[in-house]
Amino acid sequence: MSEHVDVLIVGAGLSGIGAACRLRTEHPGRSVAVLEAREASGGTWDLFRYPGIRSDSDMFTFGFKWRPWPGDTALAEGPAILDYLRTVAREYAVDELIRYRHRVVGASWDSATDLWTVEVDRDGERVTLTTGLLWACGGYYDYDRGFSPEFPGQEDFRGTIVHPQHWPEDLDYAGRKVVVIGSGATAVTLVPAMANAGAGHVTMLQRSPTYVVSLPGRDPLATRLKRLPTRVSYPIVRWKAILLAVATYQLAQRRPQLVKGAIRKMTAKQLPPGVDVDVHFKPAYNPWDQRLCFVPDGDLFKAMRAGHASVVTDHVDRFTETGIRLRSGEELEADVIVTATGLTLKAMGGVELVVDGTKVLMPETMTYKALMLSDVPNFVFTIGYTNASWTLKADLVADFVCRLLTFMDEHGVRRAVAPRDPSVGEQRLIDFSSGYILRALDELPRQGDREPWKLRQNYLKDVRSINRDRIDDGVLTFR
Ligand SMILES: Cc1cc2nc3c(=O)[nH]c(=O)nc-3n(C[C@H](O)[C@H](O)[C@H](O)COP(=O)(O)OP(=O)(O)OC[C@H]3O[C@@H](n4cnc5c(N)ncnc54)[C@H](O)[C@@H]3O)c2cc1C
C-alpha cells in the first residue's frame, strides 16, 4: 500500500512553502506533503550563492501578501530572502511537512479512482505515494545545469571559468581581472558586487545591451511609513508597488518610444564620461519585451564611475590562454571568467505526467488560467509573472487552490478538469524574447486566444479572473 496524502506539493521553494502555508491556514484538516529534491528548502534562494545575489523585484510584492516583508529594503539580498522563507515555513509549521531528498519523477492519474500515483526517487530508492491533488511548485529551470554555451578555445584558458549557478565557495578573485559574460539580471548584480568586494577590475562582456534601470535600495514610501503598524503600512506600500509595476508595464507596451527615451536619459546621466549609452545600454527591443534589469541605487553605474567596472559590447571570438579574443580583434585579459549566460528552462520540475495511461505532451496541452493544464485532472502548477514579482501570481494560484478545494468539499466533487476546447485558438505561452524562453518554447504548453485560457501578465486582471470569478465557470468540469 502506498502512503496517501490529500495534497502533494512538489518543491519547497518560495511557491511550495507559500502553498503549504495557505493549506495549513485554510484547509487544516487536509493531509499535505511537500516533496523536495534537494537537502534544503528555499529553492532559488538556497541554490544561488554568487556574490551580491539579490532580488530584482521589490520585496513588497515579492514577499507574500499575507506575511509582510519586514523593513524598507526594496531589493533584498539572497540570504535575507532565504531567512524570510524559512521563518515563514517555521511559523506555519510547514517545515514539518517537507521531505527532503525526494525527487518526484513521474505521476499518473487514474480516472477509476480519481487519484494520482506519484513516483518518487528517494536517495536512489523508488517510493510511491497517492494523492487527490498534485501541485507542481518546482520552479522553471533545471537545477542541475545552467545554460552554458561552449565557447571555442575554452580548454586553452588558464584561469578559472565559473557559472553563477554553481559558484565555488572558495573562489578567490581579490585583485584579479574578471570578465562576466552576459547582460541579464545576474550579470548586472555580479559586476558591482565583485568590483566592490576587491576584484582588480570587472568587465561585463555583452553581445547586446539590456535596459538597466536604477531603483532606490530602500523604498521611500516604506521608510516614511515605518512608524505605522506593519498591518497598516504593508498593504499601502505593496499596492503602490503593484500599481506602479502595472502602470509602467502598460505604458511600455503602449508608448514604447516614450519609455525608451526616459530610460536612455536616466542611464546617460549615470554613466562615466566616454561611455556611449547608445552602444552599451540601448537594446534593439522595446522595454519589457525582455525583463528589465533593476539595480539598487545605480550600483552598476557607480562601480563604472569609480573605474572598477566597465562594459564591452562585442562577440566572443574565442577564449585564449589569458582571456577572451573578441570579434573586433580586441583582447580582454582575464583571470576569472564568469559565464552568466542564463538558465536552462525546465517545465513542471521535469515531472512526467500520465493521464489514464497516456503520456501528457506539454506542447499539446493548453493552460487554464495559467495554473492548470487542459485535460489533466486535479493538477495545478505555480509559475510566476515574467513582468512582475513571481509571488503575486503564486499567491493567486494558492487562492485559487484553496477556493477549488472548498468548492470540491461543498459539492462532493472528487475531480476537476479543464477539457480542451477545440474552438479556442492556440498561441505560444510566453510573448517574451529572452533567450532562455525562446530556447524552450517548443517544449512548453500553449495558451489560448481568450480567457480563461489566456496567460495574463497583469495582476489586476488576474485578481478578477483567478480570485473572484466563479470556480464553476462553465469551463472547468467536475465529477
Ligand atoms: C538568480 C535568480 C534571481 C531571481 N530573482 C527574482 C526576483 O527578484 N523576483 C522574481 O519575481 N523572481 C525572481 N526569480 C525567479 C525565482 O526563481 C522565483 O521568484 C522564485 O524563487 C521561484 O520560487 P519557486 O518555489 O516557484 O521555484 P524555485 O525557487 O526554483 O524552487 C523550486 C523548488 O522545487 C524543487 N524541485 C524542482 N523539481 C522537483 C522535483 N521534480 N521533485 C522535488 N522537488 C523539485 C527544487 O529543488 C526547488 O527547491 C529569480 C530567479 C533566479 C534564478
XYZ file of C-alpha atoms and ligand atoms in Angstrom:
532
model
C 0.000 0.000 0.000
C 1.298 3.464 -0.887
C 1.016 6.306 1.577
C -1.817 8.701 0.723
C -1.931 12.486 1.203
C -4.782 14.774 0.227
C -2.497 17.314 -1.446
C 1.027 16.673 -2.655
C 3.232 19.702 -3.339
C 6.346 19.306 -5.471
C 9.149 21.629 -4.342
C 9.964 23.558 -1.176
C 10.935 26.888 -2.701
C 9.013 30.120 -2.332
C 5.962 28.713 -4.169
C 5.857 25.374 -2.348
C 6.308 26.960 1.076
C 3.635 29.563 0.294
C 1.279 26.857 -0.987
C 1.693 24.720 2.119
C 1.202 27.714 4.459
C -2.071 28.566 2.763
C -3.316 24.976 3.018
C -2.320 24.880 6.691
C -4.427 28.002 7.277
C -7.425 27.411 5.043
C -7.663 23.629 4.872
C -6.119 22.493 8.145
C -7.958 19.183 8.005
C -6.233 18.070 4.826
C -3.076 15.989 4.867
C -0.265 17.643 2.920
C 3.256 16.591 1.960
C 5.916 18.761 0.343
C 8.467 16.724 -1.586
C 11.778 18.458 -2.151
C 14.541 17.042 -4.343
C 17.342 18.884 -2.578
C 18.573 18.712 1.003
C 17.399 22.202 1.854
C 14.387 24.451 1.439
C 14.276 27.848 -0.254
C 14.836 26.736 -3.867
C 16.440 29.529 -5.887
C 17.437 31.421 -2.753
C 19.401 28.492 -1.407
C 20.873 27.323 -4.709
C 22.382 30.564 -5.952
C 25.423 31.678 -3.937
C 27.173 34.149 -6.225
C 28.377 37.479 -4.790
C 25.618 40.034 -4.407
C 22.741 37.587 -5.107
C 19.540 39.572 -4.553
C 16.013 40.062 -5.768
C 15.401 42.295 -8.738
C 11.780 42.877 -7.870
C 10.659 44.888 -4.896
C 10.191 42.879 -1.732
C 6.751 44.313 -1.007
C 5.364 42.300 -3.890
C 7.980 39.542 -3.756
C 7.021 38.864 -0.129
C 3.745 37.032 0.447
C 0.694 39.253 0.691
C -0.289 37.519 3.958
C 3.144 37.797 5.587
C 4.671 41.283 5.373
C 8.253 41.646 4.262
C 9.982 43.275 7.222
C 11.724 46.620 6.793
C 12.013 49.081 3.941
C 14.643 47.337 1.783
C 13.212 47.268 -1.709
C 15.693 44.932 -3.421
C 16.806 42.420 -0.805
C 19.850 40.166 -0.635
C 19.507 36.426 -1.159
C 20.319 35.369 2.432
C 17.642 37.751 3.793
C 15.058 36.264 1.392
C 16.059 32.737 2.394
C 15.760 33.668 6.045
C 12.291 35.137 5.434
C 11.125 31.950 3.642
C 12.452 29.621 6.326
C 10.998 31.776 9.095
C 7.598 31.667 7.402
C 7.898 27.880 6.992
C 8.644 27.528 10.707
C 5.846 29.883 11.756
C 3.267 27.860 9.833
C 4.833 24.528 10.829
C 5.335 23.817 7.151
C 8.922 22.738 7.759
C 7.408 19.614 9.345
C 5.700 18.761 6.046
C 8.822 18.909 3.897
C 10.502 15.654 2.926
C 13.988 16.326 1.638
C 15.865 14.291 -0.980
C 12.540 13.291 -2.506
C 12.633 13.968 -6.256
C 9.289 13.497 -7.972
C 9.962 11.820 -11.282
C 6.508 10.943 -12.553
C 2.831 10.931 -11.736
C -0.023 9.006 -13.276
C -3.674 9.811 -12.960
C -6.287 7.085 -12.784
C -9.862 8.143 -13.530
C -11.219 4.945 -11.965
C -10.013 6.042 -8.520
C -9.618 9.797 -9.098
C -6.106 9.606 -7.702
C -2.574 10.435 -8.761
C 0.090 7.832 -8.118
C 3.323 9.730 -7.690
C 6.721 8.153 -8.348
C 9.489 9.483 -6.156
C 13.225 8.967 -6.186
C 14.252 8.976 -2.513
C 18.018 8.858 -2.464
C 18.139 6.315 -5.241
C 15.228 4.273 -3.925
C 11.801 4.326 -5.675
C 8.785 5.099 -3.492
C 5.208 5.842 -4.469
C 2.534 7.986 -2.866
C -1.034 8.624 -3.883
C -2.736 11.982 -3.765
C -6.011 13.638 -4.692
C -4.387 16.886 -5.852
C -0.939 17.288 -7.315
C 0.516 20.800 -7.117
C 3.733 21.456 -9.029
C 5.858 24.178 -7.393
C 9.151 23.078 -8.903
C 10.150 26.453 -10.360
C 11.021 26.933 -14.013
C 14.610 25.911 -14.577
C 16.945 22.950 -14.388
C 18.709 22.846 -11.026
C 21.452 20.551 -12.232
C 22.787 22.621 -15.115
C 22.675 26.266 -16.043
C 22.819 27.298 -19.697
C 26.460 27.224 -20.759
C 27.208 27.553 -24.454
C 30.512 26.004 -25.442
C 32.959 28.791 -26.387
C 35.766 27.981 -28.823
C 39.133 27.668 -27.106
C 37.617 27.207 -23.645
C 40.094 24.457 -22.848
C 43.028 26.786 -23.622
C 42.101 29.289 -20.918
C 44.478 29.038 -17.969
C 42.298 30.896 -15.460
C 39.062 29.859 -13.778
C 35.677 29.572 -15.523
C 32.625 29.780 -13.288
C 28.860 29.566 -13.890
C 26.796 31.576 -11.389
C 24.537 28.574 -10.745
C 27.498 26.563 -9.466
C 29.533 29.156 -7.601
C 32.605 27.678 -5.853
C 32.598 28.699 -2.184
C 36.354 29.244 -2.150
C 36.688 31.306 -5.342
C 39.307 33.974 -4.679
C 39.105 36.903 -7.056
C 40.698 39.608 -4.904
C 42.837 41.844 -7.096
C 42.124 39.678 -10.156
C 40.775 40.591 -13.559
C 37.248 39.281 -14.011
C 35.155 39.117 -17.164
C 31.444 38.460 -16.733
C 29.817 37.246 -19.953
C 26.163 38.274 -20.073
C 23.919 41.262 -19.599
C 20.959 39.918 -17.638
C 19.950 40.334 -14.007
C 22.741 38.050 -12.804
C 25.481 39.882 -14.719
C 24.382 43.349 -13.569
C 24.290 42.069 -9.977
C 27.668 40.339 -10.133
C 29.644 43.144 -11.714
C 29.287 45.779 -8.937
C 29.306 43.112 -6.201
C 32.641 41.655 -7.356
C 34.077 45.115 -8.029
C 33.138 46.255 -4.516
C 34.476 43.060 -2.960
C 38.001 43.760 -4.160
C 38.298 42.352 -7.682
C 41.061 44.070 -9.649
C 38.677 45.051 -12.428
C 35.384 43.609 -13.630
C 34.335 43.784 -17.261
C 30.799 42.970 -18.319
C 31.010 41.496 -21.800
C 27.674 41.558 -23.569
C 26.630 40.572 -27.047
C 23.832 43.098 -26.966
C 22.600 45.652 -24.425
C 19.818 45.324 -21.860
C 17.708 48.024 -20.230
C 19.248 48.740 -16.835
C 17.128 50.859 -14.519
C 18.237 52.229 -11.165
C 15.822 51.937 -8.220
C 16.184 53.208 -4.668
C 17.562 50.395 -2.492
C 15.140 51.493 0.223
C 11.585 52.294 -0.704
C 10.929 55.958 0.196
C 7.254 55.338 0.991
C 8.097 52.329 3.187
C 10.684 54.428 5.011
C 8.159 57.223 5.561
C 5.500 54.815 6.865
C 7.894 52.953 9.149
C 6.262 54.314 12.288
C 2.867 52.847 11.390
C 1.999 49.291 12.377
C 3.035 46.867 9.622
C -0.542 45.698 9.097
C -1.352 49.269 8.020
C 1.810 50.199 6.131
C 2.434 46.915 4.258
C -0.761 46.932 2.156
C -0.173 50.586 1.248
C 3.428 50.049 0.153
C 2.508 46.786 -1.556
C -0.322 48.330 -3.569
C 1.852 51.267 -4.541
C 4.413 48.784 -5.894
C 1.737 46.775 -7.729
C 0.125 49.798 -9.364
C 3.475 51.293 -10.316
C 4.586 47.999 -11.905
C 1.311 47.558 -13.826
C 1.295 51.202 -14.946
C 4.904 51.233 -16.163
C 4.419 47.913 -17.979
C 1.266 49.186 -19.689
C 2.976 52.435 -20.614
C 5.922 50.493 -22.056
C 3.517 48.398 -24.152
C 1.530 51.372 -25.427
C 4.204 54.077 -25.707
C 7.493 52.165 -26.056
C 9.304 55.142 -27.590
C 8.451 57.326 -24.630
C 9.677 54.756 -22.095
C 12.780 54.030 -24.173
C 13.612 57.723 -24.222
C 13.098 58.102 -20.472
C 15.330 55.110 -19.651
C 18.003 56.336 -22.054
C 18.043 59.755 -20.385
C 18.291 58.290 -16.874
C 21.082 55.924 -17.916
C 23.106 58.543 -19.788
C 23.143 60.724 -16.663
C 24.725 57.983 -14.579
C 27.428 56.819 -16.967
C 31.020 57.968 -16.654
C 32.311 60.278 -19.397
C 33.274 58.496 -22.582
C 30.818 55.597 -22.237
C 28.343 55.709 -25.114
C 24.832 54.988 -23.879
C 23.658 54.082 -27.383
C 26.351 51.446 -27.814
C 26.121 49.770 -24.390
C 22.674 50.487 -22.951
C 20.286 50.864 -25.891
C 18.730 47.476 -26.675
C 17.262 46.676 -30.076
C 13.989 45.532 -28.462
C 11.335 47.524 -26.612
C 11.235 47.774 -22.805
C 9.581 44.679 -21.294
C 9.981 42.587 -24.448
C 12.543 41.099 -22.074
C 12.698 41.520 -18.309
C 14.164 44.895 -17.293
C 17.242 44.772 -15.083
C 16.918 46.796 -11.907
C 19.968 47.912 -9.952
C 19.748 49.308 -6.413
C 20.876 52.929 -6.136
C 22.636 52.670 -9.512
C 25.361 50.406 -8.070
C 26.465 49.204 -11.514
C 26.926 52.764 -12.743
C 28.706 53.747 -9.522
C 31.229 50.925 -9.996
C 31.772 52.098 -13.576
C 32.274 55.702 -12.486
C 34.782 54.566 -9.842
C 36.756 52.849 -12.603
C 36.311 49.386 -11.052
C 33.990 48.093 -13.741
C 33.376 48.570 -17.441
C 31.094 47.308 -20.168
C 32.169 45.929 -23.533
C 29.631 45.204 -26.263
C 31.101 42.688 -28.681
C 31.071 38.970 -29.519
C 33.374 36.274 -28.192
C 35.595 35.041 -30.989
C 37.428 32.545 -28.777
C 38.920 32.033 -25.358
C 42.710 32.280 -25.259
C 45.232 31.255 -22.603
C 44.959 34.661 -20.966
C 41.436 35.813 -21.623
C 38.993 36.352 -24.466
C 39.569 37.444 -28.032
C 36.643 39.422 -29.399
C 35.338 39.552 -32.929
C 36.518 43.144 -33.195
C 40.055 41.823 -32.632
C 40.302 43.337 -29.142
C 41.599 41.065 -26.338
C 40.155 41.098 -22.829
C 42.585 39.816 -20.254
C 41.046 37.703 -17.514
C 41.993 35.590 -14.517
C 38.373 34.619 -13.911
C 35.598 34.299 -16.499
C 32.022 34.130 -15.248
C 29.577 32.754 -17.793
C 26.372 34.495 -16.718
C 24.717 33.041 -19.787
C 21.476 32.026 -18.146
C 19.276 29.156 -17.160
C 18.020 26.024 -18.834
C 14.271 26.116 -18.645
C 12.504 23.049 -17.255
C 8.724 22.848 -17.006
C 6.877 21.317 -14.010
C 10.058 20.243 -12.233
C 10.629 17.707 -15.011
C 7.813 15.517 -13.680
C 6.466 13.173 -16.370
C 2.664 13.196 -16.271
C 0.467 10.349 -17.474
C -3.332 10.512 -17.598
C -5.168 7.185 -17.810
C -2.178 5.513 -19.406
C -1.407 8.276 -21.924
C 1.693 10.418 -21.522
C 0.939 14.140 -21.339
C 2.879 16.010 -24.023
C 3.278 19.576 -22.778
C 3.051 21.305 -26.196
C -0.262 19.539 -26.806
C -1.803 20.983 -23.662
C -3.265 24.445 -23.132
C -3.017 26.350 -19.876
C -6.208 27.163 -17.995
C -5.781 30.484 -16.097
C -2.065 29.710 -16.364
C -2.403 27.338 -13.419
C -3.910 24.101 -14.768
C -3.375 22.105 -17.962
C -6.180 21.117 -20.309
C -7.371 17.533 -19.829
C -5.109 16.948 -16.828
C -7.380 16.453 -13.798
C -6.592 17.623 -10.266
C -3.255 19.077 -11.303
C -2.206 22.655 -10.548
C 1.098 24.399 -11.190
C 2.577 27.640 -9.904
C 4.525 29.765 -12.348
C 5.042 33.458 -11.638
C 4.926 36.527 -13.836
C 7.752 37.493 -16.157
C 6.964 41.217 -15.868
C 6.328 41.457 -12.110
C 7.061 39.611 -8.892
C 6.688 35.857 -9.043
C 4.909 35.880 -5.687
C 1.992 37.985 -6.906
C 0.958 35.120 -9.149
C 1.988 32.391 -6.692
C -0.350 33.930 -4.098
C -3.202 33.999 -6.623
C -2.665 30.360 -7.537
C -2.814 29.494 -3.825
C -6.062 31.494 -3.504
C -7.484 29.509 -6.408
C -6.478 26.124 -4.999
C -7.992 26.943 -1.616
C -11.230 28.051 -3.285
C -11.236 24.978 -5.532
C -10.834 22.641 -2.555
C -13.647 24.409 -0.688
C -15.856 24.077 -3.766
C -14.999 20.391 -4.071
C -15.858 19.841 -0.404
C -19.154 21.685 -0.678
C -20.249 19.866 -3.826
C -18.888 16.438 -3.042
C -16.596 16.647 -6.056
C -13.504 14.460 -6.474
C -12.324 15.529 -9.893
C -11.837 18.933 -11.512
C -10.605 19.189 -15.083
C -10.478 21.808 -17.813
C -11.307 19.935 -21.042
C -9.585 21.283 -24.154
C -11.944 23.420 -26.242
C -11.119 22.993 -29.945
C -12.681 26.358 -30.776
C -10.023 28.190 -28.775
C -7.101 29.399 -30.904
C -3.601 28.391 -29.849
C -0.778 30.825 -29.061
C 2.731 30.411 -27.740
C 2.824 30.508 -23.964
C 5.067 33.485 -23.333
C 5.477 36.510 -25.525
C 8.969 37.321 -24.334
C 12.136 37.443 -26.390
C 14.617 36.366 -23.679
C 16.976 33.642 -24.837
C 16.083 31.102 -22.134
C 12.410 31.323 -23.058
C 12.937 31.174 -26.823
C 15.177 28.104 -26.379
C 12.372 26.220 -24.610
C 9.170 27.480 -26.230
C 8.606 24.269 -28.190
C 8.553 22.204 -25.007
C 6.061 24.375 -23.131
C 2.261 24.183 -23.021
C 0.322 26.610 -25.219
C -2.032 29.352 -24.161
C -5.381 30.147 -25.733
C -6.506 33.261 -27.565
C -9.144 34.070 -24.967
C -9.984 33.778 -21.308
C -9.703 31.633 -19.289
C -7.054 30.011 -21.462
C -5.020 33.142 -21.920
C -1.925 33.871 -19.862
C -2.354 37.309 -18.389
C 0.763 39.222 -17.437
C -1.466 41.569 -15.491
C -2.042 41.143 -11.780
C -5.129 43.341 -11.677
C -6.890 41.268 -14.361
C -5.764 38.039 -12.716
C -7.169 39.081 -9.357
C -10.570 39.087 -11.007
C -10.156 36.032 -13.181
C -8.335 33.789 -10.690
C -9.503 35.100 -7.370
C -13.026 36.370 -7.922
C -14.599 34.531 -10.891
C -16.742 31.523 -10.051
C -14.943 28.197 -9.744
C -17.739 26.574 -11.774
C -17.161 28.986 -14.642
C -18.637 26.712 -17.283
C -15.156 25.666 -18.435
C -13.922 23.581 -15.503
C -15.872 20.349 -15.272
C -16.403 18.290 -12.153
C -17.156 14.757 -11.146
C 19.085 34.303 -9.539
C 17.612 34.475 -9.596
C 17.015 35.632 -9.107
C 15.638 35.787 -9.168
N 15.087 36.943 -8.712
C 13.758 37.113 -8.793
C 13.145 38.315 -8.356
O 13.782 39.222 -7.885
N 11.822 38.433 -8.488
C 11.050 37.457 -9.013
O 9.851 37.627 -9.095
N 11.611 36.303 -9.425
C 12.918 36.107 -9.334
N 13.479 34.944 -9.769
C 12.634 33.854 -10.197
C 12.572 32.910 -8.962
O 13.001 31.663 -9.262
C 11.223 32.972 -8.314
O 10.892 34.246 -7.965
C 11.023 32.119 -7.072
O 12.136 31.970 -6.265
C 10.513 30.839 -7.559
O 10.129 30.080 -6.476
P 9.623 28.612 -6.752
O 9.419 27.991 -5.424
O 8.479 28.627 -7.681
O 10.812 27.921 -7.535
P 12.273 27.614 -7.033
O 12.822 28.674 -6.196
O 13.030 27.263 -8.265
O 12.106 26.327 -6.137
C 11.676 25.119 -6.695
C 11.975 24.004 -5.723
O 11.400 22.820 -6.243
C 12.352 21.760 -6.160
N 12.039 20.808 -7.231
C 12.070 21.042 -8.574
N 11.695 19.944 -9.240
C 11.433 18.991 -8.300
C 11.013 17.635 -8.374
N 10.788 17.033 -9.560
N 10.840 16.952 -7.211
C 11.031 17.559 -5.994
N 11.459 18.832 -5.882
C 11.642 19.542 -7.025
C 13.688 22.441 -6.326
O 14.727 21.657 -5.795
C 13.457 23.748 -5.563
O 13.784 23.617 -4.207
C 14.841 34.765 -9.721
C 15.447 33.613 -10.221
C 16.814 33.468 -10.170
C 17.420 32.220 -10.730
